[in-house]
PDB file of C-alpha atoms in Angstrom:
ATOM      1  CA  UNK A   1     109.805 168.159 191.019  1.00 62.00           C
ATOM      2  CA  UNK A   2     113.062 168.629 189.106  1.00 77.00           C
ATOM      3  CA  UNK A   3     115.195 171.561 190.150  1.00 84.00           C
ATOM      4  CA  UNK A   4     118.572 173.108 189.419  1.00 90.00           C
ATOM      5  CA  UNK A   5     121.427 174.690 191.340  1.00 91.00           C
ATOM      6  CA  UNK A   6     122.350 178.294 190.582  1.00 93.00           C
ATOM      7  CA  UNK A   7     125.946 177.770 191.687  1.00 93.00           C
ATOM      8  CA  UNK A   8     126.280 174.650 189.552  1.00 94.00           C
ATOM      9  CA  UNK A   9     124.825 176.448 186.536  1.00 94.00           C
ATOM     10  CA  UNK A  10     127.183 179.410 186.957  1.00 95.00           C
ATOM     11  CA  UNK A  11     130.152 177.107 187.337  1.00 95.00           C
ATOM     12  CA  UNK A  12     129.305 175.177 184.168  1.00 95.00           C
ATOM     13  CA  UNK A  13     130.754 177.853 181.883  1.00 94.00           C
ATOM     14  CA  UNK A  14     133.993 178.189 183.829  1.00 95.00           C
ATOM     15  CA  UNK A  15     134.266 174.394 184.037  1.00 95.00           C
ATOM     16  CA  UNK A  16     133.803 174.153 180.277  1.00 95.00           C
ATOM     17  CA  UNK A  17     136.627 176.653 179.700  1.00 95.00           C
ATOM     18  CA  UNK A  18     138.932 174.733 182.047  1.00 94.00           C
ATOM     19  CA  UNK A  19     138.144 171.338 180.471  1.00 93.00           C
ATOM     20  CA  UNK A  20     138.234 172.403 176.831  1.00 93.00           C
ATOM     21  CA  UNK A  21     140.374 175.535 176.387  1.00 93.00           C
ATOM     22  CA  UNK A  22     141.264 174.604 172.809  1.00 93.00           C
ATOM     23  CA  UNK A  23     137.600 174.311 171.866  1.00 94.00           C
ATOM     24  CA  UNK A  24     136.825 177.682 173.415  1.00 94.00           C
ATOM     25  CA  UNK A  25     139.495 179.357 171.289  1.00 94.00           C
ATOM     26  CA  UNK A  26     138.212 177.486 168.221  1.00 95.00           C
ATOM     27  CA  UNK A  27     134.734 178.879 168.905  1.00 95.00           C
ATOM     28  CA  UNK A  28     136.126 182.407 168.889  1.00 94.00           C
ATOM     29  CA  UNK A  29     137.847 181.758 165.555  1.00 94.00           C
ATOM     30  CA  UNK A  30     134.736 180.159 164.047  1.00 94.00           C
ATOM     31  CA  UNK A  31     132.570 183.101 165.060  1.00 94.00           C
ATOM     32  CA  UNK A  32     135.166 185.477 163.651  1.00 93.00           C
ATOM     33  CA  UNK A  33     135.218 183.672 160.295  1.00 93.00           C
ATOM     34  CA  UNK A  34     131.464 183.217 159.955  1.00 93.00           C
ATOM     35  CA  UNK A  35     130.066 186.417 161.446  1.00 90.00           C
ATOM     36  CA  UNK A  36     132.790 189.074 161.535  1.00 87.00           C
ATOM     37  CA  UNK A  37     134.903 188.511 158.400  1.00 86.00           C
ATOM     38  CA  UNK A  38     131.965 188.749 155.933  1.00 84.00           C
ATOM     39  CA  UNK A  39     130.789 191.895 157.666  1.00 81.00           C
ATOM     40  CA  UNK A  40     134.290 193.391 157.604  1.00 78.00           C
ATOM     41  CA  UNK A  41     134.700 192.601 153.902  1.00 78.00           C
ATOM     42  CA  UNK A  42     131.385 194.191 153.038  1.00 76.00           C
ATOM     43  CA  UNK A  43     131.991 197.337 155.045  1.00 72.00           C
ATOM     44  CA  UNK A  44     135.550 197.489 153.739  1.00 69.00           C
ATOM     45  CA  UNK A  45     134.186 197.493 150.212  1.00 67.00           C
ATOM     46  CA  UNK A  46     131.665 200.189 151.089  1.00 66.00           C
ATOM     47  CA  UNK A  47     134.289 202.301 152.860  1.00 65.00           C
ATOM     48  CA  UNK A  48     136.474 202.159 149.764  1.00 63.00           C
ATOM     49  CA  UNK A  49     133.882 204.299 148.006  1.00 63.00           C
ATOM     50  CA  UNK A  50     133.741 206.957 150.706  1.00 61.00           C
ATOM     51  CA  UNK A  51     136.546 209.161 149.267  1.00 61.00           C
ATOM     52  CA  UNK A  52     134.685 209.695 146.031  1.00 61.00           C
ATOM     53  CA  UNK A  53     131.453 210.178 147.943  1.00 60.00           C
ATOM     54  CA  UNK A  54     132.957 212.873 150.187  1.00 60.00           C
ATOM     55  CA  UNK A  55     134.470 214.571 147.150  1.00 60.00           C
ATOM     56  CA  UNK A  56     131.074 214.678 145.465  1.00 60.00           C
ATOM     57  CA  UNK A  57     129.456 216.059 148.614  1.00 56.00           C
ATOM     58  CA  UNK A  58     132.031 218.829 148.902  1.00 59.00           C
ATOM     59  CA  UNK A  59     131.405 219.887 145.321  1.00 58.00           C
ATOM     60  CA  UNK A  60     127.670 219.303 145.389  1.00 58.00           C
ATOM     61  CA  UNK A  61     125.483 221.918 143.768  1.00 54.00           C
ATOM     62  CA  UNK A  62     122.652 222.762 146.231  1.00 59.00           C
ATOM     63  CA  UNK A  63     120.321 223.377 143.298  1.00 57.00           C
ATOM     64  CA  UNK A  64     120.962 219.934 141.825  1.00 53.00           C
ATOM     65  CA  UNK A  65     120.914 217.982 145.087  1.00 52.00           C
ATOM     66  CA  UNK A  66     122.558 214.671 145.894  1.00 53.00           C
ATOM     67  CA  UNK A  67     124.473 212.910 143.156  1.00 56.00           C
ATOM     68  CA  UNK A  68     123.780 209.441 141.837  1.00 60.00           C
ATOM     69  CA  UNK A  69     126.853 208.154 143.718  1.00 60.00           C
ATOM     70  CA  UNK A  70     125.114 208.784 147.040  1.00 61.00           C
ATOM     71  CA  UNK A  71     122.043 206.781 146.059  1.00 61.00           C
ATOM     72  CA  UNK A  72     124.206 204.021 144.572  1.00 66.00           C
ATOM     73  CA  UNK A  73     126.128 203.656 147.839  1.00 63.00           C
ATOM     74  CA  UNK A  74     122.868 203.687 149.785  1.00 66.00           C
ATOM     75  CA  UNK A  75     121.448 200.905 147.619  1.00 71.00           C
ATOM     76  CA  UNK A  76     124.599 198.828 148.141  1.00 66.00           C
ATOM     77  CA  UNK A  77     124.299 199.258 151.903  1.00 69.00           C
ATOM     78  CA  UNK A  78     120.666 198.139 151.754  1.00 72.00           C
ATOM     79  CA  UNK A  79     121.674 195.071 149.742  1.00 70.00           C
ATOM     80  CA  UNK A  80     124.406 194.273 152.277  1.00 71.00           C
ATOM     81  CA  UNK A  81     122.011 194.305 155.247  1.00 77.00           C
ATOM     82  CA  UNK A  82     120.471 190.851 154.584  1.00 83.00           C
ATOM     83  CA  UNK A  83     123.912 189.283 154.195  1.00 83.00           C
ATOM     84  CA  UNK A  84     125.096 190.901 157.434  1.00 83.00           C
ATOM     85  CA  UNK A  85     121.983 189.597 159.196  1.00 88.00           C
ATOM     86  CA  UNK A  86     122.413 186.053 157.875  1.00 90.00           C
ATOM     87  CA  UNK A  87     126.133 185.859 158.686  1.00 91.00           C
ATOM     88  CA  UNK A  88     125.569 187.273 162.173  1.00 91.00           C
ATOM     89  CA  UNK A  89     122.740 184.828 162.919  1.00 94.00           C
ATOM     90  CA  UNK A  90     124.761 181.915 161.503  1.00 94.00           C
ATOM     91  CA  UNK A  91     127.728 182.850 163.674  1.00 94.00           C
ATOM     92  CA  UNK A  92     125.557 183.010 166.772  1.00 94.00           C
ATOM     93  CA  UNK A  93     123.911 179.667 166.030  1.00 95.00           C
ATOM     94  CA  UNK A  94     127.284 178.036 165.381  1.00 95.00           C
ATOM     95  CA  UNK A  95     128.785 179.409 168.605  1.00 96.00           C
ATOM     96  CA  UNK A  96     125.780 178.806 170.851  1.00 96.00           C
ATOM     97  CA  UNK A  97     125.206 175.373 169.345  1.00 95.00           C
ATOM     98  CA  UNK A  98     128.793 174.329 170.098  1.00 96.00           C
ATOM     99  CA  UNK A  99     128.371 175.385 173.730  1.00 96.00           C
ATOM    100  CA  UNK A 100     125.021 173.613 174.088  1.00 96.00           C
ATOM    101  CA  UNK A 101     126.477 170.456 172.510  1.00 95.00           C
ATOM    102  CA  UNK A 102     129.506 170.532 174.824  1.00 95.00           C
ATOM    103  CA  UNK A 103     127.257 170.673 177.894  1.00 94.00           C
ATOM    104  CA  UNK A 104     124.475 168.336 176.787  1.00 93.00           C
ATOM    105  CA  UNK A 105     126.620 165.899 174.794  1.00 91.00           C
ATOM    106  CA  UNK A 106     130.069 166.008 176.427  1.00 89.00           C
ATOM    107  CA  UNK A 107     131.252 162.983 174.452  1.00 87.00           C
ATOM    108  CA  UNK A 108     130.458 164.583 171.092  1.00 87.00           C
ATOM    109  CA  UNK A 109     133.762 166.464 170.724  1.00 85.00           C
ATOM    110  CA  UNK A 110     134.497 166.146 166.987  1.00 90.00           C
ATOM    111  CA  UNK A 111     135.540 169.395 165.296  1.00 91.00           C
ATOM    112  CA  UNK A 112     135.434 171.154 168.675  1.00 93.00           C
ATOM    113  CA  UNK A 113     131.646 170.457 168.795  1.00 93.00           C
ATOM    114  CA  UNK A 114     131.166 172.847 165.866  1.00 94.00           C
ATOM    115  CA  UNK A 115     128.504 171.812 163.346  1.00 91.00           C
ATOM    116  CA  UNK A 116     126.342 173.182 160.570  1.00 88.00           C
ATOM    117  CA  UNK A 117     123.443 170.770 160.996  1.00 89.00           C
ATOM    118  CA  UNK A 118     119.675 170.661 161.434  1.00 90.00           C
ATOM    119  CA  UNK A 119     120.153 171.477 165.103  1.00 92.00           C
ATOM    120  CA  UNK A 120     121.897 174.738 164.231  1.00 95.00           C
ATOM    121  CA  UNK A 121     119.136 175.639 161.761  1.00 95.00           C
ATOM    122  CA  UNK A 122     116.443 175.149 164.383  1.00 95.00           C
ATOM    123  CA  UNK A 123     118.606 177.012 166.889  1.00 96.00           C
ATOM    124  CA  UNK A 124     119.059 179.954 164.507  1.00 95.00           C
ATOM    125  CA  UNK A 125     115.287 180.165 164.075  1.00 96.00           C
ATOM    126  CA  UNK A 126     114.665 180.060 167.820  1.00 96.00           C
ATOM    127  CA  UNK A 127     117.343 182.678 168.531  1.00 96.00           C
ATOM    128  CA  UNK A 128     115.802 184.962 165.921  1.00 96.00           C
ATOM    129  CA  UNK A 129     112.258 184.548 167.250  1.00 96.00           C
ATOM    130  CA  UNK A 130     113.447 184.890 170.854  1.00 96.00           C
ATOM    131  CA  UNK A 131     115.145 188.155 169.926  1.00 94.00           C
ATOM    132  CA  UNK A 132     111.895 189.390 168.362  1.00 95.00           C
ATOM    133  CA  UNK A 133     109.907 188.435 171.462  1.00 95.00           C
ATOM    134  CA  UNK A 134     112.318 190.247 173.768  1.00 94.00           C
ATOM    135  CA  UNK A 135     112.396 193.300 171.485  1.00 95.00           C
ATOM    136  CA  UNK A 136     108.598 193.522 171.202  1.00 95.00           C
ATOM    137  CA  UNK A 137     108.243 192.976 174.948  1.00 94.00           C
ATOM    138  CA  UNK A 138     110.644 195.857 175.516  1.00 93.00           C
ATOM    139  CA  UNK A 139     108.676 198.042 173.093  1.00 94.00           C
ATOM    140  CA  UNK A 140     105.430 197.098 174.809  1.00 93.00           C
ATOM    141  CA  UNK A 141     106.628 197.915 178.309  1.00 91.00           C
ATOM    142  CA  UNK A 142     108.132 201.177 177.077  1.00 91.00           C
ATOM    143  CA  UNK A 143     104.819 202.229 175.527  1.00 93.00           C
ATOM    144  CA  UNK A 144     102.809 201.055 178.525  1.00 91.00           C
ATOM    145  CA  UNK A 145     105.301 202.583 180.934  1.00 88.00           C
ATOM    146  CA  UNK A 146     105.145 205.868 179.034  1.00 89.00           C
ATOM    147  CA  UNK A 147     101.354 205.977 179.358  1.00 91.00           C
ATOM    148  CA  UNK A 148     101.400 205.070 183.050  1.00 89.00           C
ATOM    149  CA  UNK A 149     104.258 207.502 183.661  1.00 87.00           C
ATOM    150  CA  UNK A 150     102.227 210.286 182.039  1.00 89.00           C
ATOM    151  CA  UNK A 151      99.248 209.435 184.239  1.00 89.00           C
ATOM    152  CA  UNK A 152     101.512 209.450 187.305  1.00 86.00           C
ATOM    153  CA  UNK A 153     102.839 212.872 186.328  1.00 85.00           C
ATOM    154  CA  UNK A 154      99.289 214.145 185.830  1.00 87.00           C
ATOM    155  CA  UNK A 155      98.145 212.818 189.213  1.00 84.00           C
ATOM    156  CA  UNK A 156     101.145 214.299 191.024  1.00 84.00           C
ATOM    157  CA  UNK A 157     100.554 217.676 189.385  1.00 84.00           C
ATOM    158  CA  UNK A 158      97.179 217.872 191.134  1.00 82.00           C
ATOM    159  CA  UNK A 159      98.926 218.021 194.518  1.00 83.00           C
ATOM    160  CA  UNK A 160      99.354 221.625 195.623  1.00 80.00           C
ATOM    161  CA  UNK A 161     102.286 221.080 197.985  1.00 81.00           C
ATOM    162  CA  UNK A 162     105.477 221.151 195.807  1.00 83.00           C
ATOM    163  CA  UNK A 163     107.422 218.812 198.100  1.00 84.00           C
ATOM    164  CA  UNK A 164     104.594 216.292 198.309  1.00 86.00           C
ATOM    165  CA  UNK A 165     104.027 216.546 194.555  1.00 83.00           C
ATOM    166  CA  UNK A 166     107.697 215.857 193.810  1.00 86.00           C
ATOM    167  CA  UNK A 167     107.813 212.959 196.268  1.00 90.00           C
ATOM    168  CA  UNK A 168     104.623 211.459 194.832  1.00 88.00           C
ATOM    169  CA  UNK A 169     105.964 211.870 191.292  1.00 86.00           C
ATOM    170  CA  UNK A 170     109.224 210.124 192.164  1.00 89.00           C
ATOM    171  CA  UNK A 171     107.443 207.242 193.911  1.00 89.00           C
ATOM    172  CA  UNK A 172     104.837 206.710 191.184  1.00 89.00           C
ATOM    173  CA  UNK A 173     107.191 207.011 188.220  1.00 89.00           C
ATOM    174  CA  UNK A 174     109.811 204.922 190.009  1.00 90.00           C
ATOM    175  CA  UNK A 175     107.181 202.248 190.603  1.00 90.00           C
ATOM    176  CA  UNK A 176     106.181 202.338 186.940  1.00 90.00           C
ATOM    177  CA  UNK A 177     109.807 201.935 185.824  1.00 90.00           C
ATOM    178  CA  UNK A 178     110.399 199.021 188.206  1.00 92.00           C
ATOM    179  CA  UNK A 179     107.166 197.341 187.115  1.00 91.00           C
ATOM    180  CA  UNK A 180     108.014 197.794 183.415  1.00 91.00           C
ATOM    181  CA  UNK A 181     111.497 196.350 183.836  1.00 91.00           C
ATOM    182  CA  UNK A 182     110.040 193.492 185.867  1.00 91.00           C
ATOM    183  CA  UNK A 183     107.475 192.600 183.201  1.00 92.00           C
ATOM    184  CA  UNK A 184     110.101 192.706 180.447  1.00 93.00           C
ATOM    185  CA  UNK A 185     112.538 190.576 182.463  1.00 92.00           C
ATOM    186  CA  UNK A 186     109.754 188.101 183.318  1.00 93.00           C
ATOM    187  CA  UNK A 187     108.944 187.570 179.636  1.00 94.00           C
ATOM    188  CA  UNK A 188     112.636 187.196 178.746  1.00 94.00           C
ATOM    189  CA  UNK A 189     113.200 184.700 181.569  1.00 94.00           C
ATOM    190  CA  UNK A 190     110.139 182.565 180.827  1.00 94.00           C
ATOM    191  CA  UNK A 191     111.221 182.117 177.192  1.00 96.00           C
ATOM    192  CA  UNK A 192     114.956 181.911 177.941  1.00 95.00           C
ATOM    193  CA  UNK A 193     115.154 178.100 177.745  1.00 95.00           C
ATOM    194  CA  UNK A 194     113.435 178.002 174.361  1.00 95.00           C
ATOM    195  CA  UNK A 195     116.649 178.017 172.281  1.00 96.00           C
ATOM    196  CA  UNK A 196     118.327 175.215 174.238  1.00 96.00           C
ATOM    197  CA  UNK A 197     115.096 173.179 174.214  1.00 96.00           C
ATOM    198  CA  UNK A 198     114.884 173.665 170.439  1.00 96.00           C
ATOM    199  CA  UNK A 199     118.502 172.608 170.008  1.00 95.00           C
ATOM    200  CA  UNK A 200     118.208 169.506 172.195  1.00 93.00           C
ATOM    201  CA  UNK A 201     114.870 168.282 170.813  1.00 92.00           C
ATOM    202  CA  UNK A 202     115.508 169.377 167.200  1.00 91.00           C
ATOM    203  CA  UNK A 203     112.067 170.986 166.975  1.00 92.00           C
ATOM    204  CA  UNK A 204     110.869 174.525 167.526  1.00 94.00           C
ATOM    205  CA  UNK A 205     110.252 174.661 171.278  1.00 92.00           C
ATOM    206  CA  UNK A 206     110.155 178.361 172.121  1.00 92.00           C
ATOM    207  CA  UNK A 207     106.477 178.453 173.213  1.00 92.00           C
ATOM    208  CA  UNK A 208     107.022 175.348 175.392  1.00 94.00           C
ATOM    209  CA  UNK A 209     109.642 177.254 177.380  1.00 94.00           C
ATOM    210  CA  UNK A 210     106.888 179.208 179.137  1.00 94.00           C
ATOM    211  CA  UNK A 211     105.447 176.056 180.710  1.00 92.00           C
ATOM    212  CA  UNK A 212     108.867 174.451 181.189  1.00 93.00           C
ATOM    213  CA  UNK A 213     110.123 177.353 183.311  1.00 92.00           C
ATOM    214  CA  UNK A 214     106.992 177.447 185.472  1.00 91.00           C
ATOM    215  CA  UNK A 215     108.006 177.343 189.114  1.00 89.00           C
ATOM    216  CA  UNK A 216     111.628 178.196 188.306  1.00 92.00           C
ATOM    217  CA  UNK A 217     111.310 181.785 187.116  1.00 90.00           C
ATOM    218  CA  UNK A 218     112.618 183.352 190.330  1.00 92.00           C
ATOM    219  CA  UNK A 219     115.690 181.115 190.378  1.00 93.00           C
ATOM    220  CA  UNK A 220     116.275 181.829 186.704  1.00 94.00           C
ATOM    221  CA  UNK A 221     116.006 185.540 187.485  1.00 93.00           C
ATOM    222  CA  UNK A 222     118.630 185.135 190.198  1.00 94.00           C
ATOM    223  CA  UNK A 223     120.821 183.221 187.764  1.00 95.00           C
ATOM    224  CA  UNK A 224     120.425 185.926 185.120  1.00 92.00           C
ATOM    225  CA  UNK A 225     121.216 188.698 187.598  1.00 93.00           C
ATOM    226  CA  UNK A 226     124.325 186.876 188.807  1.00 95.00           C
ATOM    227  CA  UNK A 227     125.525 186.283 185.258  1.00 94.00           C
ATOM    228  CA  UNK A 228     124.921 189.959 184.435  1.00 93.00           C
ATOM    229  CA  UNK A 229     127.093 191.012 187.386  1.00 95.00           C
ATOM    230  CA  UNK A 230     129.831 188.555 186.349  1.00 95.00           C
ATOM    231  CA  UNK A 231     129.673 189.779 182.744  1.00 93.00           C
ATOM    232  CA  UNK A 232     129.853 193.407 183.902  1.00 94.00           C
ATOM    233  CA  UNK A 233     132.866 192.729 186.119  1.00 95.00           C
ATOM    234  CA  UNK A 234     134.735 190.800 183.429  1.00 93.00           C
ATOM    235  CA  UNK A 235     133.743 193.350 180.799  1.00 90.00           C
ATOM    236  CA  UNK A 236     135.080 196.260 182.847  1.00 93.00           C
ATOM    237  CA  UNK A 237     138.352 194.421 183.473  1.00 92.00           C
ATOM    238  CA  UNK A 238     138.764 193.533 179.797  1.00 90.00           C
ATOM    239  CA  UNK A 239     137.841 197.074 178.774  1.00 89.00           C
ATOM    240  CA  UNK A 240     140.567 198.394 181.046  1.00 90.00           C
ATOM    241  CA  UNK A 241     143.137 196.081 179.458  1.00 89.00           C
ATOM    242  CA  UNK A 242     142.011 196.982 175.926  1.00 87.00           C
ATOM    243  CA  UNK A 243     142.139 200.713 176.719  1.00 86.00           C
ATOM    244  CA  UNK A 244     145.632 200.284 178.165  1.00 87.00           C
ATOM    245  CA  UNK A 245     146.770 198.487 175.004  1.00 84.00           C
ATOM    246  CA  UNK A 246     145.169 201.134 172.797  1.00 82.00           C
ATOM    247  CA  UNK A 247     146.749 203.931 174.847  1.00 80.00           C
ATOM    248  CA  UNK A 248     150.206 202.406 174.576  1.00 82.00           C
ATOM    249  CA  UNK A 249     149.851 201.721 170.836  1.00 76.00           C
ATOM    250  CA  UNK A 250     148.486 205.179 170.008  1.00 76.00           C
ATOM    251  CA  UNK A 251     150.820 206.999 172.377  1.00 75.00           C
ATOM    252  CA  UNK A 252     147.921 208.745 174.071  1.00 71.00           C
ATOM    253  CA  UNK A 253     144.368 209.881 173.484  1.00 71.00           C
ATOM    254  CA  UNK A 254     145.133 213.575 173.138  1.00 68.00           C
ATOM    255  CA  UNK A 255     144.498 215.498 169.945  1.00 70.00           C
ATOM    256  CA  UNK A 256     148.141 215.504 168.893  1.00 69.00           C
ATOM    257  CA  UNK A 257     148.361 211.683 168.831  1.00 66.00           C
ATOM    258  CA  UNK A 258     144.897 211.123 167.328  1.00 69.00           C
ATOM    259  CA  UNK A 259     145.425 213.705 164.590  1.00 66.00           C
ATOM    260  CA  UNK A 260     147.355 211.201 162.472  1.00 65.00           C
ATOM    261  CA  UNK A 261     144.367 208.830 162.355  1.00 69.00           C
ATOM    262  CA  UNK A 262     141.526 211.369 162.445  1.00 67.00           C
ATOM    263  CA  UNK A 263     142.629 214.350 160.345  1.00 66.00           C
ATOM    264  CA  UNK A 264     140.223 217.245 160.535  1.00 63.00           C
ATOM    265  CA  UNK A 265     137.993 217.634 157.516  1.00 56.00           C
ATOM    266  CA  UNK A 266     139.178 214.347 155.996  1.00 59.00           C
ATOM    267  CA  UNK A 267     138.169 210.699 156.017  1.00 60.00           C
ATOM    268  CA  UNK A 268     139.644 208.790 159.009  1.00 63.00           C
ATOM    269  CA  UNK A 269     142.681 206.621 158.238  1.00 64.00           C
ATOM    270  CA  UNK A 270     140.900 203.366 159.040  1.00 68.00           C
ATOM    271  CA  UNK A 271     143.472 200.815 157.839  1.00 69.00           C
ATOM    272  CA  UNK A 272     146.497 202.250 159.747  1.00 73.00           C
ATOM    273  CA  UNK A 273     144.290 202.617 162.823  1.00 73.00           C
ATOM    274  CA  UNK A 274     143.230 198.964 162.613  1.00 75.00           C
ATOM    275  CA  UNK A 275     146.835 197.794 162.305  1.00 78.00           C
ATOM    276  CA  UNK A 276     147.829 199.944 165.259  1.00 78.00           C
ATOM    277  CA  UNK A 277     145.019 198.602 167.417  1.00 78.00           C
ATOM    278  CA  UNK A 278     145.434 195.001 166.189  1.00 82.00           C
ATOM    279  CA  UNK A 279     146.509 193.575 169.602  1.00 85.00           C
ATOM    280  CA  UNK A 280     143.474 195.082 171.351  1.00 84.00           C
ATOM    281  CA  UNK A 281     141.139 193.906 168.574  1.00 84.00           C
ATOM    282  CA  UNK A 282     142.645 190.403 168.661  1.00 88.00           C
ATOM    283  CA  UNK A 283     142.151 190.218 172.424  1.00 88.00           C
ATOM    284  CA  UNK A 284     138.521 191.255 172.076  1.00 87.00           C
ATOM    285  CA  UNK A 285     137.781 188.604 169.457  1.00 88.00           C
ATOM    286  CA  UNK A 286     139.702 185.916 171.377  1.00 91.00           C
ATOM    287  CA  UNK A 287     137.409 186.469 174.370  1.00 92.00           C
ATOM    288  CA  UNK A 288     134.215 185.859 172.368  1.00 93.00           C
ATOM    289  CA  UNK A 289     134.373 182.106 173.011  1.00 93.00           C
ATOM    290  CA  UNK A 290     135.170 182.260 176.749  1.00 95.00           C
ATOM    291  CA  UNK A 291     132.593 184.969 177.458  1.00 95.00           C
ATOM    292  CA  UNK A 292     129.944 183.088 175.479  1.00 95.00           C
ATOM    293  CA  UNK A 293     130.721 179.898 177.406  1.00 96.00           C
ATOM    294  CA  UNK A 294     130.305 181.738 180.715  1.00 96.00           C
ATOM    295  CA  UNK A 295     126.954 183.239 179.695  1.00 95.00           C
ATOM    296  CA  UNK A 296     125.441 180.453 177.536  1.00 95.00           C
ATOM    297  CA  UNK A 297     126.507 177.217 179.251  1.00 96.00           C
ATOM    298  CA  UNK A 298     124.433 177.914 182.405  1.00 96.00           C
ATOM    299  CA  UNK A 299     121.170 177.707 180.431  1.00 95.00           C
ATOM    300  CA  UNK A 300     122.196 174.370 178.953  1.00 95.00           C
ATOM    301  CA  UNK A 301     123.083 173.166 182.451  1.00 95.00           C
ATOM    302  CA  UNK A 302     119.683 174.288 183.769  1.00 95.00           C
ATOM    303  CA  UNK A 303     117.870 172.510 180.918  1.00 95.00           C
ATOM    304  CA  UNK A 304     119.850 169.318 181.522  1.00 93.00           C
ATOM    305  CA  UNK A 305     118.984 169.309 185.225  1.00 92.00           C
ATOM    306  CA  UNK A 306     115.308 170.076 184.684  1.00 91.00           C
ATOM    307  CA  UNK A 307     114.817 167.694 181.769  1.00 86.00           C
ATOM    308  CA  UNK A 308     116.943 164.829 182.975  1.00 77.00           C
ATOM    309  CA  UNK A 309     120.483 163.777 182.087  1.00 49.00           C
ATOM    310  CA  UNK A 310     119.416 160.749 180.093  1.00 44.00           C
ATOM    311  CA  UNK A 311     117.074 162.653 177.799  1.00 44.00           C
ATOM    312  CA  UNK A 312     119.573 165.471 177.265  1.00 43.00           C
ATOM    313  CA  UNK A 313     122.453 163.141 176.458  1.00 46.00           C
ATOM    314  CA  UNK A 314     120.397 161.368 173.848  1.00 46.00           C
ATOM    315  CA  UNK A 315     119.358 164.556 172.054  1.00 44.00           C
ATOM    316  CA  UNK A 316     120.820 165.746 168.827  1.00 40.00           C
ATOM    317  CA  UNK A 317     123.021 162.815 167.822  1.00 41.00           C
ATOM    318  CA  UNK A 318     121.855 162.771 164.245  1.00 36.00           C
TER     319      UNK A 318
END
């Protein structure tokens, strides 16, 4: 039976960064251009109308109600939502696809492994459906956990001894929470290889991930937990650096220094604030590629080991 190494999978992202640092930076820039810039332009346009909106709200007649400007801005925001969704999904597919291609097809290095091809379209679909599955699984366990938690509370309330009742309540509700998180994580893990399978085989393969991960779910859970710890550690370190940069650029986080950017009773000075925080923002966007490589490459490595190097290398060369 094919198997994979957790340590090898974890090291695949760091190895990818070391071997192809230029590509990793290019992935950050590509994601910025495809996913972030359109969103920034749209919200910048919407924010440009806020001064007139706030002026209308301040002079609003309670008897008349909201002005037409409010509803016009709301309609524009609703029209912008589909474009934000499409650009965000396209950016994710472009970034994730480049990482998958770099692991599964190491010789396919043209344009930093960035493509807008059929593989990326299938990948975008699988990422979207996978997100829906995880979201609905979370909703399901929250609803089921809420019902079971209510029953646990009801059962514990029947105990006359207050100490025993509290202890029983903690044990039962704690067990419900652990079980709910476990069920949600199990669903997410069993479908986790669906996107990379879809990318490699150029067909929608999300349902097949359930059977493909059979017998490997516990190792995949260990891999996911390890990656979560690594992401948390790196995230805290990066957050500290970004906060230090922001503190030095703003001169402090006290009211006196923030007053220039957030005047009371007025619209925040967004543009000067963005220019002031530009180094911190640039650092955050530059790390999109490296962090994605660390978190995404392991799944491609796992798929390659479970499926077989020969099959994986031959996938997606259209």
